[in-house]
């Protein structure tokens, strides 16, 4: 069977779903566990989201009809909400608190909503827009990028940014 970028992205969504489920089951006493799970979530989510933004979404937009353009705009707006608001809120909370539990719950709910929308709408459209060969090529490109220094640098930069925004938020709330 040919490899397919849409299958890879769906598998990563499922991995995130499992991690959020585990995180939701933690208690305020499980500080280490919460920190570890948040680390894992960010390590899985950030490269996924950045690659969608840099490669998949622009390629999708180029071939999209009007409905596709709206789907694209929704997806981008959700990425921005997560990056600029939800993740910094999480970073502004101490892991052993109800605030952390509440904010990571919202984080998980938004990711679930976004992933489902991609799977049910955007990826369905993309399956028609891109040939099996193109989807296989994208999958190879994605794997190569994830193994590159560029991906590691992106993850580090995004985490530093989230930490900084979170620190500012903690000071001003
Ligand atoms: Fe996305
Ligand atoms: Fe995604």
Tab-separated table of C-alpha atoms and ligand atoms in Angstrom:
chain	number	residue	atom	x	y	z
A	1	UNK	CA	0.000	0.000	0.000
A	2	UNK	CA	1.195	3.479	-0.867
A	3	UNK	CA	2.011	5.878	1.918
A	4	UNK	CA	-0.367	8.812	2.302
A	5	UNK	CA	0.164	12.110	4.122
A	6	UNK	CA	-3.515	12.249	5.089
A	7	UNK	CA	-3.238	8.882	6.857
A	8	UNK	CA	-0.110	10.007	8.682
A	9	UNK	CA	-1.761	13.214	9.889
A	10	UNK	CA	-4.862	11.269	11.003
A	11	UNK	CA	-2.644	8.828	12.946
A	12	UNK	CA	-0.983	11.788	14.679
A	13	UNK	CA	-4.411	13.182	15.594
A	14	UNK	CA	-5.221	9.836	17.210
A	15	UNK	CA	-1.945	9.896	19.123
A	16	UNK	CA	-2.862	13.361	20.441
A	17	UNK	CA	-6.356	12.169	21.377
A	18	UNK	CA	-4.804	9.392	23.482
A	19	UNK	CA	-2.411	11.787	25.203
A	20	UNK	CA	-5.208	14.232	26.058
A	21	UNK	CA	-7.286	11.353	27.425
A	22	UNK	CA	-4.384	10.392	29.705
A	23	UNK	CA	-3.903	13.992	30.762
A	24	UNK	CA	-7.582	14.350	31.627
A	25	UNK	CA	-7.328	11.322	33.930
A	26	UNK	CA	-4.559	12.906	36.061
A	27	UNK	CA	-5.154	14.548	39.452
A	28	UNK	CA	-3.745	17.769	40.915
A	29	UNK	CA	-1.224	15.594	42.785
A	30	UNK	CA	0.150	14.152	39.550
A	31	UNK	CA	2.431	17.093	38.814
A	32	UNK	CA	5.249	15.096	37.181
A	33	UNK	CA	2.784	13.097	35.126
A	34	UNK	CA	1.045	16.254	33.923
A	35	UNK	CA	4.345	17.896	33.000
A	36	UNK	CA	5.461	14.792	31.120
A	37	UNK	CA	2.210	14.507	29.206
A	38	UNK	CA	2.195	18.192	28.293
A	39	UNK	CA	5.759	17.770	26.969
A	40	UNK	CA	4.648	14.810	24.865
A	41	UNK	CA	1.614	16.679	23.563
A	42	UNK	CA	3.704	19.647	22.481
A	43	UNK	CA	6.360	17.438	20.897
A	44	UNK	CA	3.643	15.749	18.836
A	45	UNK	CA	1.497	18.788	18.102
A	46	UNK	CA	3.969	21.521	17.211
A	47	UNK	CA	5.774	19.854	14.273
A	48	UNK	CA	2.401	18.597	12.996
A	49	UNK	CA	0.804	22.042	13.116
A	50	UNK	CA	3.821	23.903	11.722
A	51	UNK	CA	4.118	21.556	8.773
A	52	UNK	CA	0.410	21.865	8.034
A	53	UNK	CA	0.800	25.643	8.103
A	54	UNK	CA	3.931	25.763	5.968
A	55	UNK	CA	3.233	23.029	3.413
A	56	UNK	CA	-0.184	21.398	3.434
A	57	UNK	CA	-2.426	24.408	3.991
A	58	UNK	CA	-0.810	26.572	1.264
A	59	UNK	CA	-0.945	23.671	-1.231
A	60	UNK	CA	-4.575	23.077	-0.286
A	61	UNK	CA	-5.441	26.763	-0.626
A	62	UNK	CA	-3.984	26.948	-4.115
A	63	UNK	CA	-6.387	24.317	-5.413
A	64	UNK	CA	-9.397	25.116	-3.234
A	65	UNK	CA	-12.818	26.282	-4.452
A	66	UNK	CA	-14.873	28.731	-2.378
A	67	UNK	CA	-15.844	26.143	0.247
A	68	UNK	CA	-12.254	24.995	0.406
A	69	UNK	CA	-11.083	28.552	1.009
A	70	UNK	CA	-13.494	28.879	3.921
A	71	UNK	CA	-12.323	25.550	5.347
A	72	UNK	CA	-8.741	26.762	5.014
A	73	UNK	CA	-9.541	30.032	6.798
A	74	UNK	CA	-11.239	28.166	9.655
A	75	UNK	CA	-8.275	25.842	10.107
A	76	UNK	CA	-5.777	28.711	10.166
A	77	UNK	CA	-7.888	30.668	12.684
A	78	UNK	CA	-8.030	27.617	14.965
A	79	UNK	CA	-4.278	27.152	14.772
A	80	UNK	CA	-3.836	30.799	15.762
A	81	UNK	CA	-6.252	30.471	18.698
A	82	UNK	CA	-4.345	27.478	20.020
A	83	UNK	CA	-0.921	29.024	19.509
A	84	UNK	CA	-1.646	32.549	20.717
A	85	UNK	CA	-4.231	31.964	23.429
A	86	UNK	CA	-4.800	28.397	24.590
A	87	UNK	CA	-1.204	27.164	24.907
A	88	UNK	CA	0.044	30.351	26.653
A	89	UNK	CA	-2.879	30.038	29.133
A	90	UNK	CA	-1.788	26.482	29.895
A	91	UNK	CA	1.806	27.598	30.409
A	92	UNK	CA	0.652	30.315	32.803
A	93	UNK	CA	-0.873	27.686	35.141
A	94	UNK	CA	0.959	25.549	37.700
A	95	UNK	CA	0.520	21.850	36.825
A	96	UNK	CA	-0.779	20.939	40.316
A	97	UNK	CA	-3.795	23.222	40.135
A	98	UNK	CA	-7.453	23.157	39.007
A	99	UNK	CA	-6.532	26.003	36.617
A	100	UNK	CA	-4.156	23.699	34.787
A	101	UNK	CA	-6.800	20.954	34.671
A	102	UNK	CA	-9.394	23.378	33.292
A	103	UNK	CA	-7.143	24.986	30.709
A	104	UNK	CA	-5.730	21.703	29.415
A	105	UNK	CA	-9.304	20.420	29.121
A	106	UNK	CA	-10.127	23.351	26.840
A	107	UNK	CA	-6.880	22.715	24.959
A	108	UNK	CA	-7.911	19.083	24.374
A	109	UNK	CA	-11.429	20.043	23.334
A	110	UNK	CA	-10.170	22.537	20.779
A	111	UNK	CA	-7.700	20.040	19.349
A	112	UNK	CA	-10.467	17.443	19.109
A	113	UNK	CA	-12.756	19.882	17.337
A	114	UNK	CA	-10.008	20.966	14.960
A	115	UNK	CA	-8.787	17.426	14.187
A	116	UNK	CA	-12.322	16.223	13.486
A	117	UNK	CA	-12.973	19.174	11.183
A	118	UNK	CA	-9.764	18.448	9.279
A	119	UNK	CA	-10.589	14.770	8.963
A	120	UNK	CA	-14.251	15.239	8.010
A	121	UNK	CA	-13.887	18.269	5.747
A	122	UNK	CA	-10.400	19.371	4.731
A	123	UNK	CA	-8.803	15.960	4.291
A	124	UNK	CA	-11.852	14.747	2.384
A	125	UNK	CA	-11.426	17.641	-0.041
A	126	UNK	CA	-7.661	17.101	-0.168
A	127	UNK	CA	-8.100	13.457	-1.115
A	128	UNK	CA	-9.788	14.676	-4.315
A	129	UNK	CA	-7.358	17.547	-4.952
A	130	UNK	CA	-4.118	15.566	-4.677
A	131	UNK	CA	-3.275	12.371	-6.524
A	132	UNK	CA	-2.098	9.260	-4.677
A	133	UNK	CA	1.426	10.019	-5.956
A	134	UNK	CA	1.300	13.565	-4.616
A	135	UNK	CA	0.040	12.371	-1.230
A	136	UNK	CA	2.820	9.785	-1.068
A	137	UNK	CA	5.418	12.425	-1.950
A	138	UNK	CA	4.069	14.803	0.704
A	139	UNK	CA	4.274	11.991	3.229
A	140	UNK	CA	7.933	11.404	2.397
A	141	UNK	CA	8.688	15.118	2.570
A	142	UNK	CA	6.989	15.357	5.957
A	143	UNK	CA	8.953	12.445	7.388
A	144	UNK	CA	12.235	13.913	6.147
A	145	UNK	CA	11.391	17.325	7.582
A	146	UNK	CA	10.468	15.885	10.982
A	147	UNK	CA	13.879	14.208	11.186
A	148	UNK	CA	15.687	17.436	10.230
A	149	UNK	CA	17.344	20.113	12.358
A	150	UNK	CA	14.739	22.545	11.067
A	151	UNK	CA	11.953	20.654	12.820
A	152	UNK	CA	13.887	20.484	16.108
A	153	UNK	CA	14.589	24.213	15.902
A	154	UNK	CA	10.914	24.954	15.190
A	155	UNK	CA	9.832	22.940	18.230
A	156	UNK	CA	12.348	24.691	20.492
A	157	UNK	CA	11.382	28.143	19.198
A	158	UNK	CA	7.659	27.535	19.571
A	159	UNK	CA	8.056	26.181	23.100
A	160	UNK	CA	10.157	29.171	24.112
A	161	UNK	CA	7.510	31.493	22.649
A	162	UNK	CA	4.680	29.701	24.498
A	163	UNK	CA	6.640	29.814	27.751
A	164	UNK	CA	7.263	33.515	27.365
A	165	UNK	CA	3.662	34.356	26.508
A	166	UNK	CA	2.579	32.192	29.439
A	167	UNK	CA	4.908	34.032	31.816
A	168	UNK	CA	3.536	37.407	30.698
A	169	UNK	CA	-0.007	36.137	31.151
A	170	UNK	CA	0.750	34.799	34.640
A	171	UNK	CA	2.106	38.225	35.618
A	172	UNK	CA	-0.820	40.196	34.260
A	173	UNK	CA	-3.696	38.000	35.487
B	1	LIG	FE1	-4.412	21.573	11.829
B	2	LIG	FE1	-3.941	18.222	11.876
